[in-house]
XYZ file of C-alpha atoms in Angstrom:
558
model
C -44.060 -145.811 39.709
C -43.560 -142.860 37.814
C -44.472 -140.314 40.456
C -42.280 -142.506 43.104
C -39.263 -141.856 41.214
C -40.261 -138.729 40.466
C -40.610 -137.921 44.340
C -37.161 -139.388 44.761
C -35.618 -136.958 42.402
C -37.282 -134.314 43.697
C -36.055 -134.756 47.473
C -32.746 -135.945 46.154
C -32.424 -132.535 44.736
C -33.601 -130.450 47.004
C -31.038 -132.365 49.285
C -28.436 -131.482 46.823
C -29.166 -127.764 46.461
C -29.015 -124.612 49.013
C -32.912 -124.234 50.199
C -32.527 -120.723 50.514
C -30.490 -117.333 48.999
C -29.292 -114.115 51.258
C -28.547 -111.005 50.112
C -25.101 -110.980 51.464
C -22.896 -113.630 51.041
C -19.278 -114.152 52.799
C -16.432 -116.671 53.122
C -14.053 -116.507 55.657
C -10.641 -117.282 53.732
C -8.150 -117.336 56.926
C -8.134 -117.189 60.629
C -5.025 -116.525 62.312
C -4.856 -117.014 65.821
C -2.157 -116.587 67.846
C -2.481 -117.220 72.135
C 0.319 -115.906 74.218
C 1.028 -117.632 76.997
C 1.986 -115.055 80.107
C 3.992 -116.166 83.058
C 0.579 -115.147 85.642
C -1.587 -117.048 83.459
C -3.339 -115.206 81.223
C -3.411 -115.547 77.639
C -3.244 -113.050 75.174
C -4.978 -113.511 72.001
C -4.699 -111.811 68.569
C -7.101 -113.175 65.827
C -6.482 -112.067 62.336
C -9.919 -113.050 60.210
C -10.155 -112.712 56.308
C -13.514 -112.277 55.243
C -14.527 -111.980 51.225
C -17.808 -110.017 51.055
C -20.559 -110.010 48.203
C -22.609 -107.584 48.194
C -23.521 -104.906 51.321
C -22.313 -105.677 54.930
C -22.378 -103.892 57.883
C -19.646 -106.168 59.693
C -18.470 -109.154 61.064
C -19.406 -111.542 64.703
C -17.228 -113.375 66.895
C -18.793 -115.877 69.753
C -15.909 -115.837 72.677
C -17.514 -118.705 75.311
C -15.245 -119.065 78.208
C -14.497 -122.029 79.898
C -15.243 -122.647 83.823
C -13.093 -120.411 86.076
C -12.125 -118.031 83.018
C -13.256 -114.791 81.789
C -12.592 -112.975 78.819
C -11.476 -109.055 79.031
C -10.217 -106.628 76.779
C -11.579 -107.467 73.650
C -10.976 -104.863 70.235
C -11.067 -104.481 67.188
C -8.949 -102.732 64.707
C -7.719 -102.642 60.618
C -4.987 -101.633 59.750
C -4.582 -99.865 62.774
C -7.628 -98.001 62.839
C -9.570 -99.318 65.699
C -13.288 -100.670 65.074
C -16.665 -100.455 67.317
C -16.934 -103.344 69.010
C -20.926 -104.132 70.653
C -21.241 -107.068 72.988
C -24.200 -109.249 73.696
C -23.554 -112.103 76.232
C -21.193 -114.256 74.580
C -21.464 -112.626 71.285
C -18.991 -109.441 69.664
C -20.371 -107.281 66.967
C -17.496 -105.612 65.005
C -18.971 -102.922 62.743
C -17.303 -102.453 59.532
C -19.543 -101.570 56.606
C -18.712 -101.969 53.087
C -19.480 -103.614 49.824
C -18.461 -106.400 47.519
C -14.551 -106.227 49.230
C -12.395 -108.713 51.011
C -11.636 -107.619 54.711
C -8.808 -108.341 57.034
C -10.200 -107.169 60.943
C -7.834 -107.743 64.386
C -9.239 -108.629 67.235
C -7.133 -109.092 70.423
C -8.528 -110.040 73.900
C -7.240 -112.010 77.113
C -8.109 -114.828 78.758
C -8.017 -114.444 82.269
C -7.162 -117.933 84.087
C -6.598 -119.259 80.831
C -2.998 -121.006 81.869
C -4.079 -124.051 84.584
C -1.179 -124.605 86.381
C 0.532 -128.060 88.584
C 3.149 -129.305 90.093
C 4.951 -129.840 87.447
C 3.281 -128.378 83.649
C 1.079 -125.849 82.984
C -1.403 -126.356 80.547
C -3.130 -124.113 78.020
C -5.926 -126.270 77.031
C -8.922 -124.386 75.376
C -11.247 -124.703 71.914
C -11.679 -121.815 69.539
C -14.600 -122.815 68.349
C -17.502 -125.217 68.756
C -20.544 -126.690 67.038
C -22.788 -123.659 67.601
C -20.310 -122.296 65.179
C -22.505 -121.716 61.830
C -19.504 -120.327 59.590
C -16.920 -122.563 57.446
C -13.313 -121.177 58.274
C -11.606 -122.508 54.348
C -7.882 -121.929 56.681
C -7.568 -121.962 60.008
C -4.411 -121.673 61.840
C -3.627 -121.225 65.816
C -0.053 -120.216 67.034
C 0.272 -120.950 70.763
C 3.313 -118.781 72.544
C 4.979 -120.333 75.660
C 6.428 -117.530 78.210
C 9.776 -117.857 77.108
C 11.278 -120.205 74.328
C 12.013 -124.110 75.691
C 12.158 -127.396 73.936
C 9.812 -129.241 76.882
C 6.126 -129.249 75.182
C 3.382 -131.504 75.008
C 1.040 -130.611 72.632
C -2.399 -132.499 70.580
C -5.590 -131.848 69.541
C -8.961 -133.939 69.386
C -11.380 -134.110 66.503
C -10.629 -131.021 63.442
C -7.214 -130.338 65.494
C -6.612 -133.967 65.762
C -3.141 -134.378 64.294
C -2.313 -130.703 63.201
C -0.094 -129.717 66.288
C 3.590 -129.333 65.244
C 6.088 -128.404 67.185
C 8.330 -125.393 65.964
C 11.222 -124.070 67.193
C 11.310 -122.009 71.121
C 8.184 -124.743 71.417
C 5.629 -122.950 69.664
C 2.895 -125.064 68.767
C 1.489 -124.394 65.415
C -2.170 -126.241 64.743
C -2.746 -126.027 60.919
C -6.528 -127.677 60.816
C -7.063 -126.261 57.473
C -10.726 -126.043 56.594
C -12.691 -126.261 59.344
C -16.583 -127.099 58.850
C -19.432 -124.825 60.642
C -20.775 -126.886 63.157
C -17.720 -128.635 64.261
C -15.499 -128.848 67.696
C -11.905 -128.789 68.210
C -9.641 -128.769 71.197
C -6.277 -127.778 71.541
C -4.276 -128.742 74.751
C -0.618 -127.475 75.117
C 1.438 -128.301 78.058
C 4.719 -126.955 79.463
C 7.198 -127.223 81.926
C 5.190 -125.128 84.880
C 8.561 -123.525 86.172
C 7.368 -121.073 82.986
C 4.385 -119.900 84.937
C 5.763 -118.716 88.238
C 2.886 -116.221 88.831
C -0.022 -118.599 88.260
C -1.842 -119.581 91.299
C -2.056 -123.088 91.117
C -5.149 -124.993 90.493
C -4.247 -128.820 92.127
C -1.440 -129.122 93.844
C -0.809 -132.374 91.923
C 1.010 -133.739 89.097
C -0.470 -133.509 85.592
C 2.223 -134.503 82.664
C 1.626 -138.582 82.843
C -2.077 -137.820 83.024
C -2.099 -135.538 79.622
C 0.164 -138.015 77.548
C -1.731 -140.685 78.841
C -4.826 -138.362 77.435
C -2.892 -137.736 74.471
C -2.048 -141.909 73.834
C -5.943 -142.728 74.844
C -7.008 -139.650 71.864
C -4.503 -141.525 69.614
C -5.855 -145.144 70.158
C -9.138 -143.952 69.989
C -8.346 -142.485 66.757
C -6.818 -145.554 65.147
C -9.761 -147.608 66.018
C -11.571 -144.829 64.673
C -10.024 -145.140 61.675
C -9.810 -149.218 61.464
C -13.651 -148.641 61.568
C -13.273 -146.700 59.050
C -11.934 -148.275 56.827
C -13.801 -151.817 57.575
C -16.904 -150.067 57.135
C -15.489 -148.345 53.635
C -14.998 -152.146 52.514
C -18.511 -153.104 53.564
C -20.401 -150.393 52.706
C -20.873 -151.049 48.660
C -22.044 -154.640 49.479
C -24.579 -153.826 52.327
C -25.629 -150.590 50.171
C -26.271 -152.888 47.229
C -28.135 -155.234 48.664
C -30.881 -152.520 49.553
C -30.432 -150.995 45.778
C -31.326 -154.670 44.454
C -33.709 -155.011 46.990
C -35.527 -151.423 46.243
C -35.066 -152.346 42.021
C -36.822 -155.813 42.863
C -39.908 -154.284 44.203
C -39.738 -151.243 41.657
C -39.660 -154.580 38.967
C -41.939 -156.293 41.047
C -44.891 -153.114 40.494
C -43.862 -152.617 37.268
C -45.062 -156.199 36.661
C -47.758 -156.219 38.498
C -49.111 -152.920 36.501
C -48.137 -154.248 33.211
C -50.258 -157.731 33.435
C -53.159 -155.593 35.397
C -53.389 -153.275 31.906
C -53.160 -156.389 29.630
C -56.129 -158.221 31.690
C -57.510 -155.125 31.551
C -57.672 -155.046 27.878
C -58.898 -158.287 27.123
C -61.896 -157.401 29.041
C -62.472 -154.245 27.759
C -62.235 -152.898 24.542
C -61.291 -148.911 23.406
C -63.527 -146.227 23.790
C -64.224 -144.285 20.677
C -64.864 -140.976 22.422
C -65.816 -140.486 25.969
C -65.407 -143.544 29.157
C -68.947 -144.799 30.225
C -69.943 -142.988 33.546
C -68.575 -145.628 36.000
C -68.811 -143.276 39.013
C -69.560 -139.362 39.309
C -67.738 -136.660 37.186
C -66.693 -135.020 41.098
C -65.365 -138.506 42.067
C -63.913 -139.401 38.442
C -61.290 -135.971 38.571
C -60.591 -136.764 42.119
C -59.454 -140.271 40.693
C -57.780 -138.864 37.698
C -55.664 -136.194 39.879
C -54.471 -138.415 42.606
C -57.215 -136.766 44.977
C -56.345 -133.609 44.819
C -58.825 -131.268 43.941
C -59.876 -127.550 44.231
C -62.132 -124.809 43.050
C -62.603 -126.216 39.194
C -63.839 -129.737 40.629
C -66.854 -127.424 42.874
C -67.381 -125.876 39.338
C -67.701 -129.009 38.026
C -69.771 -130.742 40.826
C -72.423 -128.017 40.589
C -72.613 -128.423 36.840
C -73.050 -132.218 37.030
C -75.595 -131.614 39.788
C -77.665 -129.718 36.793
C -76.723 -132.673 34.356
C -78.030 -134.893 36.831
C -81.418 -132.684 37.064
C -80.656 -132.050 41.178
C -80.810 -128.579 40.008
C -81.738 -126.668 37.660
C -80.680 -122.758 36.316
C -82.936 -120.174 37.048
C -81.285 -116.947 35.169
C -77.884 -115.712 34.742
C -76.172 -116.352 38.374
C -79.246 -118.271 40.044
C -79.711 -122.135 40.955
C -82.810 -123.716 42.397
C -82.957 -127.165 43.797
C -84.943 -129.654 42.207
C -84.402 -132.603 44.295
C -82.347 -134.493 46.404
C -82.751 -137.783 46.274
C -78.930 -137.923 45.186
C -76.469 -141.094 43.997
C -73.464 -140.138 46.573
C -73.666 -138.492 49.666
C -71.099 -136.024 48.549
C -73.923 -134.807 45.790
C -76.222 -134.334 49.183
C -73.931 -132.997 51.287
C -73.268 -130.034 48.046
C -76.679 -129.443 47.823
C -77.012 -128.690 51.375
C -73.575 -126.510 51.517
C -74.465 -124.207 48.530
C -78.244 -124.245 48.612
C -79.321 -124.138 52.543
C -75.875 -122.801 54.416
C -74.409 -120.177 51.573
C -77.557 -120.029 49.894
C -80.899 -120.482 51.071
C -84.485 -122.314 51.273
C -82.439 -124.061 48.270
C -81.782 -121.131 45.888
C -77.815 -120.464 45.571
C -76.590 -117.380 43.716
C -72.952 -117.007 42.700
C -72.700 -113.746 45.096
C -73.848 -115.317 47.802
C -70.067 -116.823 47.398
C -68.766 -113.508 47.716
C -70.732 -112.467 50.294
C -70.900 -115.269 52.426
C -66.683 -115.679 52.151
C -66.181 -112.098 53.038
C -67.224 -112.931 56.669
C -64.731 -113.869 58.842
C -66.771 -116.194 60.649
C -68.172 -117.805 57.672
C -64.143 -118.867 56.315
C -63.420 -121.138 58.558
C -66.628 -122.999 58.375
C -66.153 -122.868 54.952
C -62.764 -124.463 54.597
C -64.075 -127.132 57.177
C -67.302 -127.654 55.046
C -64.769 -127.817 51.660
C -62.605 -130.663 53.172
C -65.983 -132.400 54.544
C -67.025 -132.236 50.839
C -63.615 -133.451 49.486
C -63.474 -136.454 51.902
C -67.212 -137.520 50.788
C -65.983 -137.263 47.357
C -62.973 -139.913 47.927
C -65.132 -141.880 49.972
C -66.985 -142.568 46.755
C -63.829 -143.212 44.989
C -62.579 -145.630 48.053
C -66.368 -147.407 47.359
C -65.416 -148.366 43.533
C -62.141 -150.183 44.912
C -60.013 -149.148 42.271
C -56.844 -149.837 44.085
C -55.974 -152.836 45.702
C -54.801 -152.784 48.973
C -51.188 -154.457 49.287
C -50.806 -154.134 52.575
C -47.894 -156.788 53.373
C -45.444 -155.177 50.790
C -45.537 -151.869 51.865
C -45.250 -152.737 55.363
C -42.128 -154.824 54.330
C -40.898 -151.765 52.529
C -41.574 -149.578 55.545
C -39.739 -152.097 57.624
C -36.885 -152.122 56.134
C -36.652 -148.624 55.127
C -35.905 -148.455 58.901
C -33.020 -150.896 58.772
C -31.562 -148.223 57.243
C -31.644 -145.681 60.112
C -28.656 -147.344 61.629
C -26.286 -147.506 58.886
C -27.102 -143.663 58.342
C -26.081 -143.239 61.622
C -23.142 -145.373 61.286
C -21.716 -144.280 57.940
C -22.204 -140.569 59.453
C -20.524 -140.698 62.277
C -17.440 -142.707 60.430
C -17.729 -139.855 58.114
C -18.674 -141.618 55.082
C -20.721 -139.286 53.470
C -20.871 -141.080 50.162
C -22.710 -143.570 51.643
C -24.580 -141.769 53.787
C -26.271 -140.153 50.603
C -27.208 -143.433 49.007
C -28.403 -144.650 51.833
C -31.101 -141.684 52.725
C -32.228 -142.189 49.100
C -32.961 -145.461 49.744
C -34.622 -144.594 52.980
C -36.609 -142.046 51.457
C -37.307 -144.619 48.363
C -38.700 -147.262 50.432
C -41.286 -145.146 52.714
C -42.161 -143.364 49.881
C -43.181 -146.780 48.156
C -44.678 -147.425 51.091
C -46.466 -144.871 51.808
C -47.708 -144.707 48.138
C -48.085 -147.947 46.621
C -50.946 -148.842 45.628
C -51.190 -150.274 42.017
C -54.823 -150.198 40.784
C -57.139 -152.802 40.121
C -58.477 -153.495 36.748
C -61.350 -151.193 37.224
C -58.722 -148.415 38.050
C -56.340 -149.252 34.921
C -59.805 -148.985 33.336
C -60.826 -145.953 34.033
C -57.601 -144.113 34.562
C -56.344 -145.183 30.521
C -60.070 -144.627 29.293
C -60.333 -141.056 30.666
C -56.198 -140.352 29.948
C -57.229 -141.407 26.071
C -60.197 -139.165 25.987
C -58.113 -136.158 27.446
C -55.776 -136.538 24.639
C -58.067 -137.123 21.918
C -60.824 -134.311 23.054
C -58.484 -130.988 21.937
C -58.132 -132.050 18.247
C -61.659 -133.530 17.962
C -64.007 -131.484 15.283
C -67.481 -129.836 15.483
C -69.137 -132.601 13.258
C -67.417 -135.480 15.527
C -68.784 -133.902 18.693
C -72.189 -133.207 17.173
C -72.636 -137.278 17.570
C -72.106 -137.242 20.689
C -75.156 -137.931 22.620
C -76.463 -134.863 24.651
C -75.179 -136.588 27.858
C -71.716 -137.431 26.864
C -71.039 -133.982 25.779
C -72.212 -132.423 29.186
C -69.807 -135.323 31.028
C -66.851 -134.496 28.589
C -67.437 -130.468 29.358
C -67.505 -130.871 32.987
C -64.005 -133.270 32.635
C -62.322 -130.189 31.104
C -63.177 -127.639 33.867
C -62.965 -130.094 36.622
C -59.166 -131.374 35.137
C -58.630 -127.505 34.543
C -56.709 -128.646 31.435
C -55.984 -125.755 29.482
C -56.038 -127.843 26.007
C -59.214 -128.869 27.419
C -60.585 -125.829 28.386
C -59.891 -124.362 24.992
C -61.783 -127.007 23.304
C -64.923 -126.234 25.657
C -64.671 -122.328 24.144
C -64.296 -123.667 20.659
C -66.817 -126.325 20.657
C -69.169 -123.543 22.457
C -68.326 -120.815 19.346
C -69.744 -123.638 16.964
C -73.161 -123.776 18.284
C -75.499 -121.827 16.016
C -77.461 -119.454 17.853
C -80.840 -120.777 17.261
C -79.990 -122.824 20.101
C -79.346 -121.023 22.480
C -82.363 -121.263 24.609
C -81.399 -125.198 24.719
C -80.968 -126.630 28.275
C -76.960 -127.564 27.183
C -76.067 -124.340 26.417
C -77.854 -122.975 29.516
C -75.075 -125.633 31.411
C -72.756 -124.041 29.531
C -73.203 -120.719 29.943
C -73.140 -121.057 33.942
C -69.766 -122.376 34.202
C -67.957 -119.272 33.653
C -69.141 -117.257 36.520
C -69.258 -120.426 38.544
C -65.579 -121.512 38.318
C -64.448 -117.912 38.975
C -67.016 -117.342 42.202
C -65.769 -121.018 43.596
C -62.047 -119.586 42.932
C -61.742 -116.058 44.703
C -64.491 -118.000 47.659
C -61.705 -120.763 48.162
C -58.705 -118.164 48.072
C -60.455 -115.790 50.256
C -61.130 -117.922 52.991
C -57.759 -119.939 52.280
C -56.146 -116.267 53.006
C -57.458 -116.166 56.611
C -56.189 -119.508 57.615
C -53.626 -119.303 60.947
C -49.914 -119.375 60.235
C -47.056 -119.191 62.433
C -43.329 -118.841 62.088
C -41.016 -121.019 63.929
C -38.443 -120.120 66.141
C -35.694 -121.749 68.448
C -32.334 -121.469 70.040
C -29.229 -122.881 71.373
C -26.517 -122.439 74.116
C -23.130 -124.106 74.527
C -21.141 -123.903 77.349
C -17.411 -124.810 78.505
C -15.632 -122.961 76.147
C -15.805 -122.243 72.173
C -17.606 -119.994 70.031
C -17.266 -119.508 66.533
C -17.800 -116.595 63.306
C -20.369 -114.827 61.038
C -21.314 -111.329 59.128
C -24.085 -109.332 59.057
């Protein structure tokens, strides 16, 4: 349960924090825009943007989409009068300003050509200045629209960030103060006036339009108020539906905690402490597969070929040599190693720590090698799935699963309500429950057995002395070796070099130290074999793209 939480935190986290750091940072503090209606139609457009910069830049972007049946012309750039380069690409304005750790205040004016549609009886200016391709947050933004000539007849709203902002000011300017405005989000603005103000606009319907806007404008509103009923009903509900999943996910985290805790006193009673090191219920490959959640590497090959020696499968010829004794083997993983090293890297069963080197440093060789490596990994856990040291559980976690997915809606829900509070608790409950069940499995007694056996040796092996490990029998002291280098403990690993320093040298030409004195060269040959041939595997870097149309855009730097 430890490593569930501990998962849980983790992704929690990285949830919480920025994935990633650029060299250049920016904010953009204010945009001002200001659209002046013209009495033909068009609509010209000044945009005042203030950008704070840290560290270098060599200018700012602007995404200009135009709607159906528009265009936009005339775009520049200038500050403080001085006017700017300005590169196009489609849809997309490059303004190039270069500079340093400085805020930055750049004009851009264009026109909108069509950008007035006019009726029988209003015109209407109805257009969005940015969209949810938009991957900047504006902290202020503000948009001014100009009628032709000053009159009190306006109609004017907005939908989603301009919902609510349009005021009214005096000569019917419409002001839309959004304030901040998220990256990634829409907002329309639709402004409508008397269309006597737009004599030299062709028309686009020859039709009436003012009861059909306010009666867009009264549909936005009720929709809003639902929207906000919703809201608020949801807000009310939320803690209690939320809670019942936290009680739910605390019941099964009390649930395994109970189940582990009566597992490791039965375990106890049937079993009583090991002085030094566990008895040898399964192999030493299989045993640090078991002991480090199946993952293993280069150390537990090390290992495996110095518990084939232990086992007498093979013996040490000289410095770097091995010869294979036989192979009548306990495990098929300790047959399928034999074969690997002695008859594919090495041959007529004689392996030599260069023919690692040697055999890695072919490119046709690595992949067969990191096939034959996982082929030897998966026989390895097949032994440990043999000594059923975890029970199965199956009904739990699929209950978990289940209702992990229960959730999926009321992410949704609480999302699009904008109820981000909940949202968060309710992904880490999401991401609780499939992790337990992807990843419960409590272990049998065995398991508890040999997991708290092994975990008590590792902690008592670093401070044990030379005269304790002398009593060891010869056997124990090759299994507790190979534990160190497989576990690549350090503490353990130091002990090994310590405990080796104590051996007088008369002997030396004992088969022990000749197991010992192998491991060395071994552990470092399995390493730079499994990194070389890890460095050619394929890689690829993803890619992708978006497009919006009918109108919008949005801001950036680079």
């Amino acid at each position: 349960m430890k490593k569930l939480l501990a998962l849980i935190v983790l992704l929690a986290s990285i949830m919480i924090s920025p994935l990633t750091t650029h060299a250049m940072e920016y904010s953009i503090d204010h945009m001002k825009i200001d659209a002046f209606l013209q009495k033909d139609g068009m609509v010209d457009v000044t945009e005042v943007q203030v950008y704070s910069f840290e560290g270098k830049f060599k200018g700012i972007t602007r995404t200009l989409i135009p709607k159906k049946g528009t265009q936009i012309i005339d775009v520049k750039a200038t500050e403080n009068g001085k006017k700017l380069k300005v590169e196009q690409d489609d849809n997309e304005y490059k303004i190039y300003r270069k500079g340093k750790d400085e805020e930055v205040t750049i004009n851009l004016t264009y026109t909108i050509k069509n950008g007035v549609q006019r009726y029988s009886d209003v015109g209407q200016f109805n257009w969005p200045f940015f969209d949810e391709s938009n991957e900047s947050d504006y902290e202020q933004f503000d948009v001014y629209v100009h009628p032709p000539q000053p009159t009190e007849d306006v109609i004017a709203f907005g939908d989603e960030e301009a919902f609510g902002t349009a005021n009214i000011n005096d000569g019917g300017i419409v002001h839309f103060a959004m304030g901040k405005v998220p990256e990634g989000s829409n907002g329309n603005i639709r402004v409508a006036y008397d269309a006597e103000l737009f004599p030299g606009t062709a028309l686009t319907k020859d039709k009436p339009m003012r009861e059909e806007i306010l009666a867009a404008k009264t549909e936005l509103q009720e929709k809003q108020a639902a929207f906000e009923e919703r809201k608020e009903f949801l807000a009310n509900l939320a803690p209690y539906i939320v809670g019942v999943f936290v009680f739910y996910f605390l019941g099964l985290c009390f649930y395994a905690w109970q189940k582990k805790r009566v597992t490791g006193m039965e375990m106890e009673r049937r079993f009583p402490a090991v002085y030094f090191i566990p008895k040898a219920d399964m192999s030493m490959p299989a045993t640090i597969s078991f002991m480090n959640s199946g993952i293993i590497g280069a150390e537990a090959l090390t290992a495996a070929l110095m518990d084939l020696v232990r086992k007498g499968y093979v013996k040490r010829k000289n410095e770097d040599t091995f010869d294979v004794v036989h192979r009548n083997t306990d495990y098929q993983h300790e047959n399928f190693l034999i074969h690997w090293l002695f008859d594919t890297i090495g041959k007529n069963g004689v392996f030599r720590l260069e023919d690692l080197e040697k055999y890695t440093k072919k490119k046709a060789n690595q992949s067969k090698y990191r096939k034959d490596f996982e082929t030897w990994k998966q026989a390895v856990q097949d032994e440990v799935k043999s000594h059923h040291l975890y029970k199965k559980k199956t009904k739990i976690r699929v209950w978990a699963g289940l209702s992990s997915i229960l959730l999926i809606p009321l992410v949704i829900l609480f999302g699009v309500h904008e109820l981000f509070m909940w949202v968060f608790f309710s992904i880490l409950l999401f991401i609780g429950l499939g992790l337990f069940a992807l990843f419960y499995r409590p272990r049998t007694i065995k398991g508890t057995k040999v997991v708290q056996q092994w975990k008590a040796f590792k902690e008592k092996y670093p401070e044990i002395n030379v005269d304790e490990w002398n009593e060891q029998m010869d056997d124990d002291q090759k299994r507790a070796f190979i534990f160190g280098v497989g576990m690549n403990d350090k503490r353990m690993k130091k002990k090994n070099e310590q405990l080796l320093e104590a051996i007088p040298p008369t002997s030396y030409a004992g088969s022990d130290l000749v197991l010992f004195t192998a491991i060395a060269a071994a552990s470092t040959s399995f390493e730079s074999a499994n990194n070389t041939a890890s460095a050619s595997s394929p890689g690829g870097t993803p890619g992708g793209g978006a497009g919006v149309g009918g109108g919008g855009g949005g801001s950036g730097a680079f």
